[in-house]
PDB file of C-alpha atoms in Angstrom:
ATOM      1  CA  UNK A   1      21.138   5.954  27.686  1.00 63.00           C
ATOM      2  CA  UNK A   2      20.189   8.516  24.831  1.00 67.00           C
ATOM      3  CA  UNK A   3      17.323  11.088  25.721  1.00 85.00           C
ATOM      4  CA  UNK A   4      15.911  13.318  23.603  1.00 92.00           C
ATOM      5  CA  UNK A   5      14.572  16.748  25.066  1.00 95.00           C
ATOM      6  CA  UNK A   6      11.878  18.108  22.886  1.00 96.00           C
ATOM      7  CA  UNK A   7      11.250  22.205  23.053  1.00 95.00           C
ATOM      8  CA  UNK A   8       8.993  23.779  23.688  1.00 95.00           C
ATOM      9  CA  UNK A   9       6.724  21.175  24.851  1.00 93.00           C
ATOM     10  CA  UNK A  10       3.578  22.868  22.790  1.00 95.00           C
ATOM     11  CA  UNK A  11       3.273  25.963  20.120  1.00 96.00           C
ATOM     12  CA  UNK A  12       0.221  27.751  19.115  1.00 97.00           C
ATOM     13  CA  UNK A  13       0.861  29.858  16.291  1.00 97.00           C
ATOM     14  CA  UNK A  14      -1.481  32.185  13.890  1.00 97.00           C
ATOM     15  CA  UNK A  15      -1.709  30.740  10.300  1.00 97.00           C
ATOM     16  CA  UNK A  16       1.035  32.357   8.446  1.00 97.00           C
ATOM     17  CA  UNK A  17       3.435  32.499  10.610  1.00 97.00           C
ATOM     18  CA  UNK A  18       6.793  31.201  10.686  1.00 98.00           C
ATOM     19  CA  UNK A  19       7.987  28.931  13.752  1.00 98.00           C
ATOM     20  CA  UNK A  20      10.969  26.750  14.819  1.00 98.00           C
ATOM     21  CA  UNK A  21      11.338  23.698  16.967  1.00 98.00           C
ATOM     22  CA  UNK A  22      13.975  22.042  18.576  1.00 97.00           C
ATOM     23  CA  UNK A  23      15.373  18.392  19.379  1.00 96.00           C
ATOM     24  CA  UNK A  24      18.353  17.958  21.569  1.00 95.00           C
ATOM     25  CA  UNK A  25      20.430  14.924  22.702  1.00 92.00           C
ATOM     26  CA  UNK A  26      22.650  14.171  25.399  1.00 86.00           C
ATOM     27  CA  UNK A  27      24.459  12.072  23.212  1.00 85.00           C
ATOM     28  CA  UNK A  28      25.858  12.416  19.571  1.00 85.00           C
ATOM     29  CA  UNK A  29      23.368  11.797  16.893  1.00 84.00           C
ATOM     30  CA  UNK A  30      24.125   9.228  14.046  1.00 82.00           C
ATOM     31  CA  UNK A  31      21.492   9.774  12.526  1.00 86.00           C
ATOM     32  CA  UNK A  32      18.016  12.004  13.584  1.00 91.00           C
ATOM     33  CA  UNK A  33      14.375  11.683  12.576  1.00 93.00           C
ATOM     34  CA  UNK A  34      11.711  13.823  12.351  1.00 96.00           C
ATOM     35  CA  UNK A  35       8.216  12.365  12.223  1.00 96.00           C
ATOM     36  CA  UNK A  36       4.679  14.324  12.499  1.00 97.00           C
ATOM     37  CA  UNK A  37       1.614  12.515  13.872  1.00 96.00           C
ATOM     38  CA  UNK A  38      -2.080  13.553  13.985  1.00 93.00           C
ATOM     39  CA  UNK A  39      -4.067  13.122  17.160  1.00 86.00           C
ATOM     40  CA  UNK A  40      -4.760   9.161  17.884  1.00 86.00           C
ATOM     41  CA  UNK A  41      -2.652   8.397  14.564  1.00 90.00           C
ATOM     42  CA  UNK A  42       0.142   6.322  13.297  1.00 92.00           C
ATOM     43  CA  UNK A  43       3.534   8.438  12.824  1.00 94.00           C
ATOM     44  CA  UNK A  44       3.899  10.041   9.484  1.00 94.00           C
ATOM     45  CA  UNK A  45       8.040  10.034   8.154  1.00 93.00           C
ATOM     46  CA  UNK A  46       9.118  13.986   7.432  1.00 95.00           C
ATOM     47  CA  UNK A  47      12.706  13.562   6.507  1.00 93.00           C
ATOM     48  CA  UNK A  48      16.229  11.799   8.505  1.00 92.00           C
ATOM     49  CA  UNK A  49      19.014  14.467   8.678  1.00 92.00           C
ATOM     50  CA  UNK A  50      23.075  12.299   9.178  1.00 87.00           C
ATOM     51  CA  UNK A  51      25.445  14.478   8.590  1.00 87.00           C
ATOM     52  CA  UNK A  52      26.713  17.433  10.662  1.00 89.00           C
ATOM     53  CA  UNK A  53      25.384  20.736   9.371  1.00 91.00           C
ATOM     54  CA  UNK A  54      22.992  18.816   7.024  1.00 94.00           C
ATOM     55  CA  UNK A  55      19.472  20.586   5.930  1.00 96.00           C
ATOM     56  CA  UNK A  56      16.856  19.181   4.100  1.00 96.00           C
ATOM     57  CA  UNK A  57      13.347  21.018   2.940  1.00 95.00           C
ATOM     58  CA  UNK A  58       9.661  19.534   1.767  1.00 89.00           C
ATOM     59  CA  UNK A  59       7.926  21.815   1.169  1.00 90.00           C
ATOM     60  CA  UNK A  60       7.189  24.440   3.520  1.00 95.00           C
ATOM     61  CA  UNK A  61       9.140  22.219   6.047  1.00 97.00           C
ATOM     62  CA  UNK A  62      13.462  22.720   6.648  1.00 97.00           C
ATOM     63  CA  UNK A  63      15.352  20.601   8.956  1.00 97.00           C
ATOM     64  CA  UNK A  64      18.576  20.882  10.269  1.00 96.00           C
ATOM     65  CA  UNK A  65      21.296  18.991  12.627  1.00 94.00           C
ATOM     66  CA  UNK A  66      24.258  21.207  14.019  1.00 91.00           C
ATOM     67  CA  UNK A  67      27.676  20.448  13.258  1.00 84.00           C
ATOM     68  CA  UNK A  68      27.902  19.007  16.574  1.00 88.00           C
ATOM     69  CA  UNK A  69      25.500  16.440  16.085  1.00 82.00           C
ATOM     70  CA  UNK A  70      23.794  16.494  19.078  1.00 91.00           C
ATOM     71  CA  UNK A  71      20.697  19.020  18.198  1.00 94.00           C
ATOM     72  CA  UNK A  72      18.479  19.531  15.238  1.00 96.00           C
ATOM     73  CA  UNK A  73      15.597  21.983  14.161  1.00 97.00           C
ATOM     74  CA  UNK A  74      12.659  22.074  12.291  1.00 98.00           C
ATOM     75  CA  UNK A  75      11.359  25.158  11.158  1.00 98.00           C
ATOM     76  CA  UNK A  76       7.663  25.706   9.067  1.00 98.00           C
ATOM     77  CA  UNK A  77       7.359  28.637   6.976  1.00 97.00           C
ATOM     78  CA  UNK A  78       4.486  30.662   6.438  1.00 97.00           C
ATOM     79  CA  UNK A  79       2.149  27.844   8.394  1.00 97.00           C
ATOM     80  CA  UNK A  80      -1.292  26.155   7.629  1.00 97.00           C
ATOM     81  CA  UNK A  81      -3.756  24.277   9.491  1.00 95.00           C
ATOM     82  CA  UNK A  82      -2.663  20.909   8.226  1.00 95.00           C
ATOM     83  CA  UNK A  83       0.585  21.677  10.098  1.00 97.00           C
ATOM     84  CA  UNK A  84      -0.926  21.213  12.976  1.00 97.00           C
ATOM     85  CA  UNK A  85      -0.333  17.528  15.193  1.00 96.00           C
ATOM     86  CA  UNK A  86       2.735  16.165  17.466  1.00 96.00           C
ATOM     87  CA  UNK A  87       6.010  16.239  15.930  1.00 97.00           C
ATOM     88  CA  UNK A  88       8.303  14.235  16.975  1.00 96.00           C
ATOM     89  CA  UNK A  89      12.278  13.681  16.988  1.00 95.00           C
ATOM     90  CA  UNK A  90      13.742   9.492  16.942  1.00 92.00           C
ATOM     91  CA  UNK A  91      17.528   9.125  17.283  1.00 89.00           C
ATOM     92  CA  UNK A  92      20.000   6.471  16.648  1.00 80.00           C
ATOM     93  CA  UNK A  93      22.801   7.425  18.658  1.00 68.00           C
ATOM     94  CA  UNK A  94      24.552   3.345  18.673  1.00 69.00           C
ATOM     95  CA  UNK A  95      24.955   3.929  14.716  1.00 62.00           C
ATOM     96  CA  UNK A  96      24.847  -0.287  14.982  1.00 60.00           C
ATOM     97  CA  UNK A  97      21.247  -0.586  14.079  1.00 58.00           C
ATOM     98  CA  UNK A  98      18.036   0.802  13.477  1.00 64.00           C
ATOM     99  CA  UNK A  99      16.470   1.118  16.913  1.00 76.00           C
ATOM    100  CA  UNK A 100      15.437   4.513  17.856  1.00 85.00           C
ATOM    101  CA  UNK A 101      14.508   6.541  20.936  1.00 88.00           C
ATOM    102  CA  UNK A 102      11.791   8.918  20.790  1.00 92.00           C
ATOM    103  CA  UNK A 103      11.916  12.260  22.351  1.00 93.00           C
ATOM    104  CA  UNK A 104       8.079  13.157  23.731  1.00 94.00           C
ATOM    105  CA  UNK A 105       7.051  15.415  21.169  1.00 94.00           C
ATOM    106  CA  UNK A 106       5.998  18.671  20.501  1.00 95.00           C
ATOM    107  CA  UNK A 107       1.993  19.701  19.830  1.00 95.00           C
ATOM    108  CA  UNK A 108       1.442  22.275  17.425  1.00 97.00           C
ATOM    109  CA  UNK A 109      -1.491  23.749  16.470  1.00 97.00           C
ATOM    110  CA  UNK A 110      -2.227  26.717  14.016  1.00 97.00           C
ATOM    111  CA  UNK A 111      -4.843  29.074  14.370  1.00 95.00           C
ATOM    112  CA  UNK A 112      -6.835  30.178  11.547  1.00 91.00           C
TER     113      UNK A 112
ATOM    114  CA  UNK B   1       4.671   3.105  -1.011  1.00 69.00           C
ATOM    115  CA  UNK B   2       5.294   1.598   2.339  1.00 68.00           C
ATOM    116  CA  UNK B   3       2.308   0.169   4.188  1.00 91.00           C
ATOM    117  CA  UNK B   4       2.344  -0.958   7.656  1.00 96.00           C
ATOM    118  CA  UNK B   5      -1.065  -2.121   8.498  1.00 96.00           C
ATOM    119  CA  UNK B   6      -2.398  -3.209  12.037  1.00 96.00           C
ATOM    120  CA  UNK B   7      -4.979  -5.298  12.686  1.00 92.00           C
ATOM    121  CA  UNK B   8      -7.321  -3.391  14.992  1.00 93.00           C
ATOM    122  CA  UNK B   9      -7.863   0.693  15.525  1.00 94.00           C
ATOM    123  CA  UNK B  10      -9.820   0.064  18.704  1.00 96.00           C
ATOM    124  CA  UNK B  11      -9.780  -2.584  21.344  1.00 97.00           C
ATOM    125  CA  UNK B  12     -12.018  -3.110  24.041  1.00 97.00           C
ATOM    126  CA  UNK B  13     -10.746  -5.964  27.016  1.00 97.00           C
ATOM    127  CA  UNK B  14     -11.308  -7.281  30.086  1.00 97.00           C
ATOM    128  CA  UNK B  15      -8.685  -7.395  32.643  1.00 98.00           C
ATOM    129  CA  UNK B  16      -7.301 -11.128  32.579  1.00 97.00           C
ATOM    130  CA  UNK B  17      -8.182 -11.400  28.841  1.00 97.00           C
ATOM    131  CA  UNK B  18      -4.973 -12.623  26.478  1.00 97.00           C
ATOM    132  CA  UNK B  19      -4.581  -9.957  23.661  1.00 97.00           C
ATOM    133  CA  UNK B  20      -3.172 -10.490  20.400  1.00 97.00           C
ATOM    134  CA  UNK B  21      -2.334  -7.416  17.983  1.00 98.00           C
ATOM    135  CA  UNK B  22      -1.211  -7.873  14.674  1.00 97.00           C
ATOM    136  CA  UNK B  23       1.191  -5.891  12.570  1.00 97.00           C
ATOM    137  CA  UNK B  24       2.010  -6.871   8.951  1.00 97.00           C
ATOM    138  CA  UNK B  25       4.358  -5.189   6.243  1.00 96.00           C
ATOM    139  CA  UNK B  26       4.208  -5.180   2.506  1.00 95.00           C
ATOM    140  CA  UNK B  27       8.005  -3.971   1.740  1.00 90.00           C
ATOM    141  CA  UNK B  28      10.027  -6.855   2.714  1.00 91.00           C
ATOM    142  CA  UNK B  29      11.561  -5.294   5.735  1.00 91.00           C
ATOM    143  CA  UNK B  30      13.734  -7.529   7.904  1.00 90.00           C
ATOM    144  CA  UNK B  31      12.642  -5.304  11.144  1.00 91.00           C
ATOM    145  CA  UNK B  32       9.836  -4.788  13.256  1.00 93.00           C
ATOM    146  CA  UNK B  33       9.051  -3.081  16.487  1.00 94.00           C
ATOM    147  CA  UNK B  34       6.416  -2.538  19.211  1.00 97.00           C
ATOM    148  CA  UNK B  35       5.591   0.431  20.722  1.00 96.00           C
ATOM    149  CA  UNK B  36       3.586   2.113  23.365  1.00 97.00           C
ATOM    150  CA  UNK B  37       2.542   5.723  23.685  1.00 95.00           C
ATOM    151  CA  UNK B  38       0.949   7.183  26.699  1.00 94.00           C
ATOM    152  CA  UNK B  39       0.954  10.775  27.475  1.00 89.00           C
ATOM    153  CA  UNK B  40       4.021  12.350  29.316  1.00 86.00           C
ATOM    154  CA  UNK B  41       5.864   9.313  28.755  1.00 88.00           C
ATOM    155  CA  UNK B  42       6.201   9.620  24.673  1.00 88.00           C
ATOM    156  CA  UNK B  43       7.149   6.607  22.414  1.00 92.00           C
ATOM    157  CA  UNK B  44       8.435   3.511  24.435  1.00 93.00           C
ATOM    158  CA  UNK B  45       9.996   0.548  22.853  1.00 93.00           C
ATOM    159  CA  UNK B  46       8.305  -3.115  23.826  1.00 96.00           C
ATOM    160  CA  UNK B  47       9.891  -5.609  21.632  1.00 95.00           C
ATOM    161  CA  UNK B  48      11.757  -5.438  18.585  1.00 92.00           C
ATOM    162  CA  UNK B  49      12.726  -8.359  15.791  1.00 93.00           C
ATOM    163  CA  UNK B  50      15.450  -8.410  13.360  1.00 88.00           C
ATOM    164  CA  UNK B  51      14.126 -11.303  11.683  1.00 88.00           C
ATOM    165  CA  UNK B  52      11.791 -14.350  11.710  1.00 92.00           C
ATOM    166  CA  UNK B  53      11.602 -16.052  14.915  1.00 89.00           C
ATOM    167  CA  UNK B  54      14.522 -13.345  16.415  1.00 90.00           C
ATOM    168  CA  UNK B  55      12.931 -10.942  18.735  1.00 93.00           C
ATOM    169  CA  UNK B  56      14.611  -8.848  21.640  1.00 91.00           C
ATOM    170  CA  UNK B  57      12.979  -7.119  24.585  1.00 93.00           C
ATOM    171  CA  UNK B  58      12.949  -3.060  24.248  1.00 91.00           C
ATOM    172  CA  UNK B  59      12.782  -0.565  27.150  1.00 90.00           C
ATOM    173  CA  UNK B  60       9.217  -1.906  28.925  1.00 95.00           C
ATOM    174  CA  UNK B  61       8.925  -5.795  27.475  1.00 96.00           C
ATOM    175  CA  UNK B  62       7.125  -6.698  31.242  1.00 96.00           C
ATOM    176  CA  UNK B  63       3.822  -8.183  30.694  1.00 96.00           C
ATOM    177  CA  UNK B  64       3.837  -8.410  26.713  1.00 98.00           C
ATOM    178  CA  UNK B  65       5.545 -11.463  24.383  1.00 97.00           C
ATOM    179  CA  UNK B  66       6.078 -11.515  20.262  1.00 97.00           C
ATOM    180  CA  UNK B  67       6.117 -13.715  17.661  1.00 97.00           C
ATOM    181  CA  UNK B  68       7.485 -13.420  14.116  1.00 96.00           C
ATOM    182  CA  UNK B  69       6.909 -16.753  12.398  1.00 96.00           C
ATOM    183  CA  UNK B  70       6.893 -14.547   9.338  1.00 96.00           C
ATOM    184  CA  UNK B  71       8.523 -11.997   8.176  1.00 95.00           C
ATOM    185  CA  UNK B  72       5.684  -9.537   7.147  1.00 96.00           C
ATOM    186  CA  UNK B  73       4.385 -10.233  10.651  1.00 97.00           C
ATOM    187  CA  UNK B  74       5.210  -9.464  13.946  1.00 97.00           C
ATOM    188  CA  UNK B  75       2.513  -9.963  16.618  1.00 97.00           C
ATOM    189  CA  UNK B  76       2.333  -8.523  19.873  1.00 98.00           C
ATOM    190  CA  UNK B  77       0.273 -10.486  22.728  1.00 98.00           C
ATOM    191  CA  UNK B  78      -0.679  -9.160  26.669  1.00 97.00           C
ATOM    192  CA  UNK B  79      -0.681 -12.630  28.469  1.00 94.00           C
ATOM    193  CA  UNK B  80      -3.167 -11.557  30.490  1.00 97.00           C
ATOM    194  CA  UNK B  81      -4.238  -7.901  30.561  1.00 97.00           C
ATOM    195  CA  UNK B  82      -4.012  -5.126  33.014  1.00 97.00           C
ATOM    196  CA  UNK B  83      -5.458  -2.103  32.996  1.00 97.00           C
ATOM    197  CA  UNK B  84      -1.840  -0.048  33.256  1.00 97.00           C
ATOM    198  CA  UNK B  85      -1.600  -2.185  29.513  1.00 98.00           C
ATOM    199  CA  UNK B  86      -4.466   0.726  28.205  1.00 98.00           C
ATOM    200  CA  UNK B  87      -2.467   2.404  25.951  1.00 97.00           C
ATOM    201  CA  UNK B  88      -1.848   3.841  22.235  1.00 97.00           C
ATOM    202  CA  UNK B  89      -0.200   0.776  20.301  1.00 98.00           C
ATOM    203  CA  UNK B  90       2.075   1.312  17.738  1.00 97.00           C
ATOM    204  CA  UNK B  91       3.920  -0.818  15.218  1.00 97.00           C
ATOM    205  CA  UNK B  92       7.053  -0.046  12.845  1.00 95.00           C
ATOM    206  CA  UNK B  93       9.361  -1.731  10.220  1.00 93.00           C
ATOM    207  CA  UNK B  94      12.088  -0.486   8.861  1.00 89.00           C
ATOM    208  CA  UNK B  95      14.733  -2.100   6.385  1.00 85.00           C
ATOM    209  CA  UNK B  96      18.049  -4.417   8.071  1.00 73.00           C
ATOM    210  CA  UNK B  97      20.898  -3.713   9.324  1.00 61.00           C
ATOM    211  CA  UNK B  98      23.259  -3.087   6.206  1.00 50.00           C
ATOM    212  CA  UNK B  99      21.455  -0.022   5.532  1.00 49.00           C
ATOM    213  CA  UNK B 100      20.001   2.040   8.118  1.00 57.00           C
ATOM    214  CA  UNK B 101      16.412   2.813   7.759  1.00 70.00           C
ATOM    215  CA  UNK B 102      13.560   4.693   8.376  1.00 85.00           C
ATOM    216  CA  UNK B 103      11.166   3.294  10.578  1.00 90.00           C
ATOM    217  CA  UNK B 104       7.648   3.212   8.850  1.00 92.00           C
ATOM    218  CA  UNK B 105       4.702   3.210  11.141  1.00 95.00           C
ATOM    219  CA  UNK B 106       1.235   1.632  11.086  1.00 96.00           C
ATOM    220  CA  UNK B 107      -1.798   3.417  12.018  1.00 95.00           C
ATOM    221  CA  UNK B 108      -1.956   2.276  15.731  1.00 96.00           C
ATOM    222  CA  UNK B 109      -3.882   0.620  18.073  1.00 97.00           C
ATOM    223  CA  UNK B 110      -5.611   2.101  21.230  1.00 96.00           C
ATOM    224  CA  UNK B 111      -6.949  -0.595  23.318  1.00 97.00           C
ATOM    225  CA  UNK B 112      -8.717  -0.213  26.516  1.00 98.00           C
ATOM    226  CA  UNK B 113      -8.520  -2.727  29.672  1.00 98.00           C
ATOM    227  CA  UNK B 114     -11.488  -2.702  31.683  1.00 97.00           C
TER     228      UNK B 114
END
């Protein structure tokens, strides 16, 4: 079955900094999503990355899946306290439909 | 926008108690999903439903049933509830099969079994 391994587990970062998070698979990604959530909140969409070596940006926010399909990053530049919650990677790895698995998530927070 | 709405954003139950939670969607989307997060364990699929009256059990479907006699809504109920059923409750949808979609997710649920 797919699982996701999250890394690292938690981040505390000053504001301003840059940081980088990771998502791997033990299987080959059809398509990988990143979603943030506050604390005790409903997920929040960031972006779906499908292709091998795709990137995609919002704002202060880049993510990336290697050409191998089977990991992806998401990197914050120059962060803020609203950066701050659980971020979390879903995967389709069947490519037949839209169920996902989550990986556990990552908790960020930013220090002022 | 995409709005996923559940009914409740705090339950309180009693042990034995049947539980209905309600998750509707304004965007048409054919499907619907059930999850539960608890911490350490992450997101866990219940049930999911690729249209009215379809549903199919997800990773942990012991103790809960659906029903999607709609298509905006897909309800999730706890027969009779335990108190290993306290969780976070989350719902999604997310467009059919033809195109793969994001999953959209409500606001969640986090009930308590006493």
């Amino acid at each position: 079955s797919q699982e996701l391994e999250q890394s690292p587990q938690s981040l505390i970062v000053q504001e301003g900094k840059n940081l980088t998070i990771n998502c791997t698979s033990s299987k080959t990604l059809y398509g990988l999503y990143w979603y943030k959530q506050k604390y005790g909140e409903g997920l929040i969409f960031l972006m779906m990355l499908q292709k091998g070596g795709e990137e995609k940006s919002h704002e202060k926010i880049t993510a990336k899946l290697d050409e191998k399909k089977q990991q992806s990053s998401l990197h914050i530049t120059a962060s803020q306290p609203s950066h701050a919650g659980i971020y979390l990677c879903g995967a389709d790895s069947t490519g037949a439909n839209s169920k996902l698995t989550f990986g556990k998530g990552i908790t960020l927070s930013v220090r002022p | 926008d995409v709005k996923v709405t559940q009914s409740s954003r705090y339950l309180v139950k009693r042990t034995g108690e049947k539980v209905f939670l309600e998750c509707v969607q304004d965007m048409d989307h054919e499907n619907m999903f059930w999850y539960r997060q608890d911490p350490g364990l992450g997101l866990r699929l219940i049930y999911f439903s690729y249209d009215v009256k379809m549903k199919e059990k997800g990773d942990i479907p012991e103790g809960y049933s659906v029903s999607r006699e709609k298509k905006e809504r897909f309800s999730l109920i706890l027969e009779s509830a335990s108190t290993n059923q306290t969780s976070m409750y989350l719902c999604a949808s997310s467009p059919g099969l033809v195109v793969r979609g994001t999953q959209y997710f409500g606001p969640g649920t986090r009930l308590l079994v006493l």
